[in-house]
């Protein structure tokens, strides 16, 4: 049983932090300065604000079009330091890791509210439509905004998706309709509605449906022999819809709400091995949530407050028609209740203090006879300080986390509590140059997932949390050489440590179990270059390039054979880039992403090395502006070099394919 006194200790505790100030002045007279849906200061062509105290990337809607990005997974491929797990095809699961940290260490938020899967700890970003996205933001080792919920700073990295936030000045209906179709039976209609029904109330809604056979061809090689096959059991039917409301409560306040539902019934392709990919698995995922947010600013600009609440429900129905007596069939249900309160005090220009307190309740049950019905209470409290001088920005935080675990039918996992500090700095050494130096440190941990704690045989309720330390040093230089040429260069070096890493080891000949034994070190360099050049009137070039070096190795025991080996699925080298020629006729974008060889196992067993690859694409588009609307056409050729590659071992990715997009809005 969870004792009430444990909860009171957390609620009443207020962590203290050494005063370490902030990034940008918080204007006192603006209602939207701290709006959760507001995008951070963005440099041209998708960079972060050059004064940012932590590394990361931003892609706004214009950048997404300029770089020829086709979906959220494609956008993540363009961000340095990102490791994407992709199981192939339009319906393949896609999870994000950053700088050697797994998906469980990367938080994902949707319009300022964290998404979660307490069972696995991984969020599938393929569920969300790029057509509904206003901006994508990746922050590593912290956040630049001081006024955040405690949950938003509780991960090693944060990937934020911000949806369209149009608020028309008129009261008429605004509609956008779109149809995508492409190779392997892919078709996807999308519709978006927005209307300001009064001077204070704006309503919007959108919906998307995706159908794909995903029966793409692939080639397998075994020595001098090669075999051609076609992916099977890969069909998907997916749809989602959401309703949004925005209400202005006056000059200094606002409320917004969202209701979301997702449904995906798909067949699961199996691994391709020994020239066979026969599989009978299927998965039906459903997810619904409702969330609201309230923000209020004092008229004198000294105080700001906000509150957030969310209820989330999800279910998964797994079936395998080839398993004997259907012993592998299972249904899972998750529920989450979340609430957050935050306040910010700005006593003077350039100095801000913020406090946030969050509560989360999660539970899980299944149809399995071994189900212990676990649940978890999470309490998070954060205190932040931010200071801004003309050439110096400082930001400091402390996060106090408490996890209280329980189980209705068995042994509960260990409770945990921890104080996690972080601090960051940005300094401009020369007033005459847009040159900034930044450094940051963050200590954070993650609690074990329900699978790691309770999954039959594999799970262990005695696991300790994984603890991480991140250290970063970077520079940004921006220069406008003339009215025709702009350039920005960013470089970061980092050193990360993970201790008490959760790994599976054999308990006996037949049973494996999760234990805390691992230590991992991640060190690397990220470099990006972006800019634009005006060729002539109405003709310009936009270009971007990125390089990432990630040395992520096992550091547990020098006497063990795995010591010093690169962790599975993380390439040592990766590059990405794009060039767009903008012109009055047809905009053309050439883009690509390349990855060095990787290993499918931490032990680097024979046959588990995955070859490197370079995925290149071509995008052509044109926009027609008409009297009562806007019509656009776009064509994409993906993997134009027809590379045969795998991101996850034995899950081949599609070769060359096409996609067409027709869009009309009025």
XYZ file of C-alpha atoms in Angstrom:
666
model
C 0.000 0.000 0.000
C 1.170 3.516 -0.736
C 1.095 5.599 2.408
C -0.484 9.040 2.387
C 2.444 10.469 4.299
C 4.730 9.656 1.373
C 2.592 11.800 -0.900
C 2.483 14.701 1.550
C 6.262 14.767 1.855
C 6.554 15.290 -1.886
C 3.778 17.812 -2.284
C 5.170 19.985 0.496
C 8.796 19.726 -0.547
C 10.211 22.584 -2.603
C 13.620 21.898 -4.053
C 16.242 24.587 -3.901
C 18.786 25.428 -6.548
C 21.770 27.707 -6.683
C 20.714 30.798 -8.562
C 21.623 30.287 -12.225
C 19.787 32.687 -14.498
C 18.152 32.818 -17.951
C 18.133 33.182 -21.636
C 15.819 35.814 -22.852
C 14.005 38.698 -21.356
C 10.352 37.910 -20.610
C 8.299 40.872 -21.811
C 5.798 41.939 -19.196
C 3.005 43.118 -21.421
C 2.563 40.174 -23.799
C -0.067 37.524 -23.208
C 1.607 35.044 -25.552
C 5.189 35.158 -24.375
C 4.836 31.864 -22.494
C 2.085 30.264 -24.546
C 2.856 26.559 -24.688
C 2.114 26.617 -28.384
C 4.453 29.494 -29.139
C 7.532 28.574 -31.110
C 10.899 29.606 -29.687
C 12.910 32.307 -31.430
C 13.875 30.765 -34.749
C 16.755 31.735 -36.969
C 16.377 31.439 -40.705
C 15.953 28.060 -42.326
C 15.204 26.003 -39.266
C 18.004 26.789 -36.856
C 17.520 27.354 -33.159
C 17.781 30.912 -31.865
C 21.489 31.622 -31.966
C 21.492 32.699 -28.291
C 20.049 29.351 -27.146
C 21.764 27.864 -24.115
C 21.236 24.229 -25.173
C 21.794 22.457 -28.508
C 18.949 21.326 -30.716
C 17.038 21.882 -33.935
C 13.844 23.598 -35.052
C 11.937 22.992 -38.262
C 8.978 25.267 -38.874
C 6.369 24.781 -41.585
C 8.359 26.751 -44.157
C 11.545 24.802 -43.412
C 9.692 21.501 -43.809
C 8.625 22.515 -47.322
C 12.028 23.971 -48.244
C 13.856 20.769 -47.258
C 11.507 18.386 -49.098
C 10.481 16.593 -45.899
C 7.713 14.022 -46.391
C 6.862 12.848 -42.853
C 7.971 13.219 -39.236
C 10.431 10.337 -39.512
C 12.040 12.082 -42.507
C 12.306 15.288 -40.461
C 14.081 13.429 -37.662
C 16.591 12.035 -40.168
C 17.642 15.650 -40.896
C 18.402 16.468 -37.236
C 22.008 15.812 -36.130
C 22.414 13.362 -33.267
C 19.093 11.577 -33.774
C 18.922 7.776 -33.914
C 15.645 6.629 -35.446
C 14.408 3.049 -35.178
C 12.298 2.351 -38.264
C 10.676 -1.016 -38.935
C 9.855 -0.155 -42.547
C 6.900 0.960 -44.630
C 4.164 3.487 -44.036
C 2.885 1.591 -40.997
C 6.208 0.668 -39.443
C 6.801 1.776 -35.869
C 9.251 4.687 -35.540
C 10.886 5.651 -32.237
C 13.492 8.322 -31.527
C 16.729 8.236 -29.557
C 19.262 11.058 -29.190
C 23.065 11.008 -28.767
C 23.172 7.370 -27.729
C 20.249 7.614 -25.322
C 17.443 5.174 -26.084
C 13.846 6.080 -26.816
C 12.985 5.767 -23.111
C 15.227 8.787 -22.391
C 13.636 10.987 -25.088
C 10.455 12.812 -24.130
C 7.901 13.582 -26.838
C 5.318 16.337 -26.414
C 2.281 17.283 -28.473
C 1.187 20.907 -28.082
C 2.976 21.173 -24.749
C 1.600 17.941 -23.238
C 3.850 14.923 -22.869
C 2.969 11.735 -24.747
C 3.650 8.504 -22.912
C 3.649 4.737 -23.096
C 4.419 3.528 -19.588
C 4.384 -0.081 -20.753
C 7.313 0.190 -23.184
C 8.631 3.706 -22.527
C 8.786 4.433 -26.278
C 6.540 6.808 -28.239
C 5.742 5.908 -31.852
C 6.092 9.214 -33.740
C 4.610 7.704 -36.938
C 1.148 8.167 -35.393
C 1.194 11.917 -35.951
C 0.526 13.746 -39.222
C 3.125 16.120 -40.625
C 0.362 18.028 -42.454
C -1.001 19.173 -39.087
C 2.390 20.357 -37.784
C 3.392 23.997 -37.325
C 6.881 23.250 -35.979
C 9.138 20.436 -34.769
C 11.654 21.206 -32.021
C 14.402 19.017 -30.602
C 16.153 20.173 -27.421
C 19.040 18.193 -25.934
C 20.101 18.439 -22.313
C 17.555 21.067 -21.314
C 15.145 23.724 -22.559
C 15.555 27.425 -23.244
C 12.172 28.486 -21.884
C 12.084 29.011 -18.118
C 8.288 28.702 -17.812
C 7.698 24.978 -18.367
C 5.877 22.188 -16.593
C 8.061 19.912 -14.473
C 7.340 16.960 -16.750
C 8.727 18.746 -19.805
C 12.199 18.882 -18.249
C 12.208 15.313 -16.893
C 13.931 13.691 -19.905
C 17.463 13.730 -21.310
C 16.076 15.203 -24.553
C 12.707 16.598 -25.614
C 11.098 16.384 -29.057
C 8.190 18.812 -29.338
C 5.465 18.731 -31.976
C 3.400 21.919 -32.232
C 0.264 21.746 -34.361
C -1.280 24.424 -36.565
C -2.412 27.391 -34.462
C -4.123 29.648 -36.989
C -6.513 32.244 -35.556
C -8.182 33.956 -38.546
C -9.011 37.647 -38.264
C -12.370 37.112 -40.003
C -15.248 34.836 -38.948
C -15.629 32.775 -42.108
C -14.826 29.076 -42.476
C -11.274 28.268 -43.618
C -10.694 24.807 -45.074
C -7.705 22.857 -46.309
C -8.121 19.581 -48.184
C -5.335 17.306 -49.308
C -4.826 13.964 -50.997
C -1.606 11.948 -50.993
C -1.095 8.826 -53.053
C 1.948 6.814 -53.939
C 3.720 3.509 -54.328
C 2.697 0.235 -52.711
C -0.991 1.108 -52.433
C -0.475 4.246 -50.353
C -3.374 6.720 -50.169
C -4.000 9.375 -47.515
C -6.708 12.081 -47.495
C -6.417 14.940 -44.992
C -8.826 17.752 -44.093
C -8.334 20.771 -41.826
C -10.958 23.276 -40.643
C -10.461 26.488 -38.657
C -12.845 29.333 -37.824
C -12.913 32.269 -35.450
C -16.533 31.981 -34.336
C -16.201 35.189 -32.311
C -13.540 37.701 -31.378
C -12.514 35.465 -28.467
C -13.227 31.907 -29.607
C -11.467 29.924 -32.345
C -12.375 26.348 -33.268
C -10.392 23.940 -35.432
C -10.576 20.300 -36.421
C -8.560 17.971 -38.597
C -8.618 14.371 -39.683
C -6.358 12.018 -41.608
C -6.770 8.514 -42.989
C -3.947 6.298 -44.287
C -4.237 3.051 -46.200
C -1.187 1.218 -47.520
C -0.445 -2.293 -48.698
C 3.295 -1.800 -48.056
C 4.066 -4.769 -50.317
C 7.368 -3.349 -51.525
C 10.058 -5.509 -53.166
C 13.413 -6.189 -51.545
C 16.615 -8.079 -52.264
C 18.455 -10.440 -49.918
C 22.097 -11.337 -50.328
C 23.897 -14.376 -48.945
C 27.463 -14.444 -50.171
C 27.394 -14.606 -53.959
C 23.683 -15.439 -54.036
C 20.822 -12.996 -53.989
C 17.089 -13.508 -53.825
C 14.268 -11.120 -54.710
C 11.211 -11.000 -52.484
C 8.215 -8.832 -51.695
C 7.160 -7.675 -48.234
C 3.979 -9.334 -47.026
C 1.643 -9.094 -44.038
C 2.300 -5.345 -43.950
C -1.071 -3.738 -44.740
C -2.327 -0.895 -42.550
C -5.553 1.043 -41.999
C -4.949 4.087 -39.849
C -6.928 7.178 -38.993
C -6.896 9.980 -36.489
C -8.893 13.084 -35.758
C -8.785 15.952 -33.315
C -10.886 18.900 -32.192
C -9.332 22.084 -30.801
C -10.746 25.131 -29.075
C -9.060 28.401 -28.113
C -10.719 30.962 -25.843
C -9.330 34.371 -24.963
C -10.400 35.251 -21.407
C -9.309 38.848 -21.713
C -6.223 40.875 -22.421
C -3.995 38.717 -20.212
C -5.498 35.222 -20.245
C -6.420 32.300 -22.475
C -7.705 28.730 -22.388
C -7.249 26.000 -24.960
C -8.409 22.410 -25.205
C -7.945 19.381 -27.424
C -9.743 16.063 -27.940
C -7.792 13.452 -29.925
C -8.507 9.923 -31.176
C -6.282 7.492 -33.091
C -7.092 4.050 -34.520
C -4.669 1.804 -36.406
C -5.394 -1.752 -37.485
C -2.301 -3.209 -39.116
C -0.613 -6.420 -40.032
C 2.906 -6.796 -38.676
C 5.637 -7.878 -41.081
C 8.058 -10.320 -39.532
C 11.806 -10.463 -39.816
C 13.238 -11.526 -43.166
C 15.634 -14.396 -42.601
C 16.760 -17.306 -44.714
C 14.629 -15.952 -47.559
C 11.366 -16.218 -45.628
C 9.260 -13.465 -44.096
C 6.100 -15.455 -43.386
C 4.284 -13.877 -40.468
C 0.777 -13.944 -39.037
C 0.950 -11.158 -36.474
C -1.491 -8.254 -36.305
C -1.882 -5.285 -33.995
C -4.856 -3.016 -33.369
C -3.856 0.176 -31.536
C -6.333 2.724 -30.223
C -5.579 5.907 -28.333
C -7.711 8.774 -27.110
C -6.998 11.753 -24.916
C -8.490 15.041 -23.794
C -6.379 17.932 -22.550
C -6.808 21.550 -21.540
C -4.520 24.442 -20.685
C -5.047 27.778 -18.900
C -2.634 30.716 -18.875
C -2.908 34.037 -17.089
C -0.558 37.013 -16.778
C -0.797 39.800 -14.236
C -1.458 43.248 -15.635
C 1.751 44.588 -14.087
C 3.816 41.825 -15.713
C 5.273 40.542 -12.441
C 3.418 37.219 -12.258
C 2.301 34.547 -14.709
C 0.384 31.350 -13.972
C -0.692 28.312 -15.907
C -2.493 25.039 -15.307
C -2.741 21.914 -17.440
C -4.744 18.712 -17.242
C -4.994 15.583 -19.355
C -6.607 12.158 -19.389
C -5.170 9.537 -21.746
C -6.431 6.052 -22.627
C -4.868 3.518 -24.987
C -5.311 -0.119 -25.906
C -3.365 -2.669 -27.948
C -4.792 -5.904 -29.307
C -2.084 -8.324 -30.449
C -2.830 -11.521 -32.379
C -0.622 -14.202 -33.959
C -2.549 -16.704 -36.039
C 0.468 -19.010 -36.306
C 1.171 -19.338 -32.563
C 0.076 -22.735 -31.116
C -3.336 -22.404 -29.445
C -2.944 -18.617 -29.739
C -0.859 -18.542 -26.567
C 0.804 -15.290 -27.662
C -2.478 -13.394 -28.131
C -2.941 -10.559 -25.658
C -4.825 -7.337 -25.006
C -3.334 -4.406 -23.098
C -4.976 -1.284 -21.662
C -3.237 1.808 -20.296
C -4.648 4.869 -18.564
C -3.033 8.122 -17.478
C -4.258 11.121 -15.489
C -2.057 14.224 -15.443
C -2.203 17.636 -13.812
C 0.253 20.541 -13.621
C 0.413 23.931 -11.915
C 3.129 26.510 -12.595
C 3.918 30.090 -11.633
C 6.564 32.564 -12.769
C 7.793 35.730 -11.058
C 9.652 38.406 -13.039
C 10.805 41.051 -10.534
C 12.939 42.933 -13.042
C 13.895 42.884 -16.684
C 16.195 39.952 -17.383
C 15.486 37.975 -14.210
C 12.776 35.308 -13.859
C 11.912 32.644 -11.288
C 9.571 29.755 -12.082
C 8.096 26.906 -10.055
C 6.061 23.946 -11.363
C 4.412 20.987 -9.679
C 3.113 17.996 -11.676
C 1.246 14.824 -10.755
C 0.875 11.750 -12.990
C -1.020 8.519 -12.387
C -0.471 5.521 -14.700
C -1.821 1.997 -14.656
C -1.742 -1.031 -16.940
C -3.762 -4.212 -17.174
C -3.885 -7.010 -19.716
C -5.641 -10.249 -20.619
C -2.594 -12.304 -19.569
C -2.918 -14.719 -16.658
C 0.408 -13.375 -15.346
C -0.833 -9.769 -15.217
C -0.040 -8.112 -11.860
C -1.988 -4.902 -12.686
C 0.777 -2.385 -11.933
C 0.210 1.290 -11.221
C 2.427 4.277 -10.505
C 2.061 7.698 -8.871
C 4.610 10.254 -10.085
C 5.212 13.627 -8.440
C 7.535 16.157 -10.062
C 8.518 19.580 -8.763
C 10.848 22.004 -10.515
C 12.400 25.340 -9.621
C 14.047 27.417 -12.361
C 15.971 30.683 -12.480
C 16.864 32.613 -15.604
C 19.029 35.701 -16.033
C 19.700 37.743 -19.164
C 22.389 40.382 -19.655
C 23.265 42.049 -22.982
C 25.873 39.382 -23.848
C 25.256 36.686 -21.248
C 22.406 34.243 -20.600
C 22.254 31.883 -17.616
C 19.673 29.230 -16.758
C 19.529 26.936 -13.734
C 17.018 24.307 -12.662
C 16.389 21.667 -10.047
C 13.877 18.856 -10.532
C 12.661 16.741 -7.611
C 11.099 13.450 -8.731
C 9.218 10.830 -6.723
C 7.900 7.540 -8.100
C 5.503 5.498 -5.923
C 4.813 2.052 -7.395
C 2.113 -0.489 -6.648
C 0.681 -3.743 -7.996
C -2.758 -5.219 -7.323
C -1.731 -8.866 -7.817
C 1.936 -9.197 -6.992
C 5.151 -7.605 -5.830
C 5.411 -3.903 -6.609
C 8.489 -2.247 -8.062
C 10.787 -0.229 -5.831
C 9.841 3.373 -5.115
C 12.296 6.071 -6.092
C 13.082 9.712 -5.471
C 15.848 11.969 -6.709
C 16.945 15.596 -6.997
C 18.242 16.365 -10.503
C 20.132 19.624 -11.171
C 20.904 21.276 -14.495
C 22.490 24.532 -15.624
C 23.359 26.181 -18.929
C 25.025 29.301 -20.275
C 25.294 31.291 -23.490
C 27.935 34.017 -23.948
C 28.610 36.439 -26.795
C 32.328 37.363 -26.544
C 32.338 40.000 -29.322
C 29.606 42.605 -29.568
C 30.395 43.152 -33.247
C 29.883 39.494 -34.247
C 26.922 37.128 -34.061
C 29.131 34.538 -32.393
C 27.949 32.656 -29.304
C 29.527 30.103 -26.987
C 27.249 27.830 -24.969
C 27.725 25.135 -22.391
C 25.291 23.025 -20.400
C 25.115 20.237 -17.843
C 22.115 18.082 -16.951
C 21.622 15.204 -14.551
C 18.413 13.229 -14.993
C 17.105 9.699 -14.572
C 14.345 7.510 -15.913
C 12.223 5.044 -13.969
C 11.982 1.468 -15.323
C 9.054 0.838 -17.652
C 6.225 -1.507 -16.688
C 7.634 -4.092 -19.112
C 11.059 -3.900 -17.445
C 9.511 -4.218 -13.986
C 6.720 -6.732 -14.519
C 6.883 -8.588 -17.855
C 6.626 -12.333 -17.174
C 10.093 -13.872 -16.554
C 11.930 -10.869 -18.036
C 10.734 -8.181 -15.626
C 12.218 -7.447 -12.221
C 10.505 -5.236 -9.598
C 13.889 -4.644 -7.933
C 15.339 -2.560 -10.759
C 16.867 0.829 -10.020
C 16.373 3.835 -12.337
C 18.883 4.589 -15.075
C 20.822 7.772 -14.268
C 22.334 10.019 -16.931
C 24.802 12.906 -16.942
C 25.112 15.198 -19.982
C 27.834 17.762 -20.660
C 27.816 19.937 -23.796
C 30.049 22.668 -25.237
C 29.115 24.401 -28.469
C 29.362 27.498 -30.654
C 27.107 29.226 -33.176
C 28.212 31.788 -35.735
C 25.864 33.676 -38.024
C 26.921 36.093 -40.753
C 25.138 38.107 -43.416
C 27.834 38.648 -46.024
C 25.631 40.723 -48.316
C 22.003 41.270 -49.193
C 22.254 38.054 -51.206
C 24.123 35.635 -48.922
C 23.471 34.477 -45.342
C 25.292 31.712 -43.487
C 25.032 30.010 -40.103
C 27.411 27.393 -38.681
C 26.813 25.446 -35.480
C 29.148 22.977 -33.761
C 28.709 21.032 -30.517
C 30.809 18.508 -28.636
C 29.336 16.395 -25.857
C 30.073 13.738 -23.255
C 27.278 11.632 -21.743
C 27.261 8.870 -19.134
C 24.564 6.342 -18.263
C 24.874 4.245 -15.125
C 22.686 1.426 -13.778
C 21.716 0.718 -17.365
C 18.940 -1.852 -17.586
C 19.971 -4.888 -19.629
C 18.636 -8.431 -20.046
C 20.888 -11.308 -18.955
C 20.257 -15.082 -18.836
C 18.998 -16.248 -15.429
C 19.330 -19.868 -16.537
C 19.311 -21.774 -19.835
C 15.714 -20.825 -20.566
C 14.892 -17.576 -18.729
C 16.341 -14.099 -19.124
C 15.737 -11.268 -16.667
C 16.354 -7.503 -16.503
C 19.067 -6.252 -14.137
C 21.041 -3.039 -13.517
C 24.606 -3.736 -14.578
C 25.388 -1.581 -17.555
C 27.438 1.583 -17.940
C 27.502 3.429 -21.245
C 29.613 6.383 -22.380
C 28.588 8.563 -25.295
C 30.887 11.177 -26.780
C 30.521 12.929 -30.059
C 30.474 15.979 -32.292
C 27.639 17.578 -34.252
C 28.166 20.177 -36.979
C 25.530 21.889 -39.093
C 25.663 24.508 -41.827
C 22.739 26.351 -43.344
C 22.196 29.418 -45.446
C 20.665 30.993 -48.511
C 21.966 32.683 -51.632
C 19.980 34.966 -53.931
C 20.864 33.941 -57.486
C 18.688 36.528 -59.211
C 15.284 38.100 -58.854
C 12.824 35.318 -57.825
C 15.644 32.747 -57.918
C 17.371 31.589 -54.746
C 19.228 28.636 -53.250
C 18.529 27.343 -49.747
C 21.001 24.806 -48.422
C 21.540 22.738 -45.297
C 24.159 20.207 -44.252
C 24.715 18.262 -41.055
C 27.296 15.816 -39.734
C 27.251 13.735 -36.563
C 29.940 11.624 -34.924
C 28.632 9.345 -32.156
C 30.980 7.096 -30.210
C 28.626 5.222 -27.860
C 30.343 2.337 -26.091
C 29.928 -0.203 -23.309
C 31.960 0.852 -20.230
C 30.862 -1.724 -17.674
C 33.861 -4.037 -17.207
C 37.201 -4.067 -19.058
C 37.458 -7.828 -18.568
C 34.250 -8.479 -20.532
C 34.341 -8.994 -24.316
C 31.742 -6.264 -24.996
C 33.780 -3.522 -23.309
C 34.507 -0.617 -25.659
C 32.205 -1.874 -28.425
C 29.776 0.464 -30.161
C 26.204 0.091 -28.876
C 23.743 -1.552 -31.257
C 22.030 0.507 -33.977
C 24.110 3.651 -33.471
C 26.308 4.606 -36.457
C 29.683 6.176 -35.799
C 29.169 8.666 -38.657
C 26.039 10.150 -40.219
C 25.363 13.020 -42.618
C 22.325 14.798 -44.029
C 21.735 17.651 -46.413
C 19.380 19.397 -48.799
C 19.513 22.031 -51.529
C 16.444 23.886 -52.799
C 16.248 25.950 -55.953
C 13.359 28.367 -55.573
C 12.071 29.833 -58.832
C 8.827 31.062 -60.443
C 8.174 27.764 -62.241
C 8.820 24.619 -60.184
C 10.638 24.544 -56.859
C 13.165 21.692 -56.799
C 14.690 20.123 -53.685
C 17.425 17.486 -53.644
C 17.953 15.935 -50.229
C 19.671 12.967 -48.651
C 20.768 11.273 -45.441
C 23.636 8.825 -45.047
C 24.613 6.511 -42.203
C 27.713 4.462 -41.573
C 27.659 0.778 -40.739
C 25.988 -0.319 -37.504
C 25.625 -3.445 -35.438
C 22.354 -5.197 -34.604
C 23.808 -6.553 -31.346
C 25.924 -5.039 -28.583
C 28.249 -8.060 -28.767
C 28.946 -7.571 -32.509
C 28.221 -11.190 -33.351
C 29.062 -12.461 -36.829
C 26.237 -11.683 -39.227
C 24.839 -8.774 -37.186
C 26.691 -5.967 -38.965
C 24.350 -3.684 -40.926
C 25.879 -1.985 -43.946
C 25.890 1.786 -44.269
C 23.624 3.483 -46.764
C 22.713 6.815 -48.368
C 19.031 7.587 -48.933
C 18.514 10.345 -51.513
C 15.288 11.960 -52.680
C 13.921 14.551 -55.108
C 10.960 16.893 -54.569
C 9.240 19.131 -57.117
C 6.404 21.480 -56.188
C 4.443 24.486 -57.375
C 1.871 26.707 -55.702
C -0.960 28.434 -57.598
C -2.466 31.490 -55.895
C -6.064 32.049 -56.976
C -8.718 34.614 -56.178
C -10.473 32.527 -53.523
C -7.790 30.135 -52.400
C -4.493 28.422 -52.965
C -3.804 25.251 -54.932
C -0.517 23.324 -54.794
C 0.992 20.233 -56.399
C 3.962 18.261 -55.160
C 5.780 15.161 -56.330
C 8.386 13.167 -54.403
C 10.744 10.432 -55.488
C 12.081 8.640 -52.420
C 15.273 6.596 -52.312
C 16.015 7.682 -55.848
C 19.224 5.599 -55.896
C 17.130 2.499 -55.075
C 19.378 1.596 -52.137
C 18.620 -1.699 -50.389
C 19.174 -1.122 -46.676
C 17.951 -1.899 -43.174
C 17.587 0.443 -40.208
C 16.539 -2.406 -37.900
C 18.150 -5.768 -38.605
C 16.135 -8.112 -40.863
C 13.506 -5.431 -41.558
C 14.279 -4.265 -45.137
C 13.291 -0.736 -46.076
C 11.550 0.200 -49.344
C 13.579 0.891 -52.465
C 12.693 3.624 -54.948
C 9.122 4.890 -54.598
C 7.006 7.908 -55.447
C 4.406 10.085 -53.770
C 2.104 12.800 -55.136
C 0.335 15.461 -53.078
C -2.602 17.632 -54.175
C -3.579 20.402 -51.760
C -6.259 23.093 -51.852
C -7.059 25.617 -49.135
C -9.446 28.521 -48.994
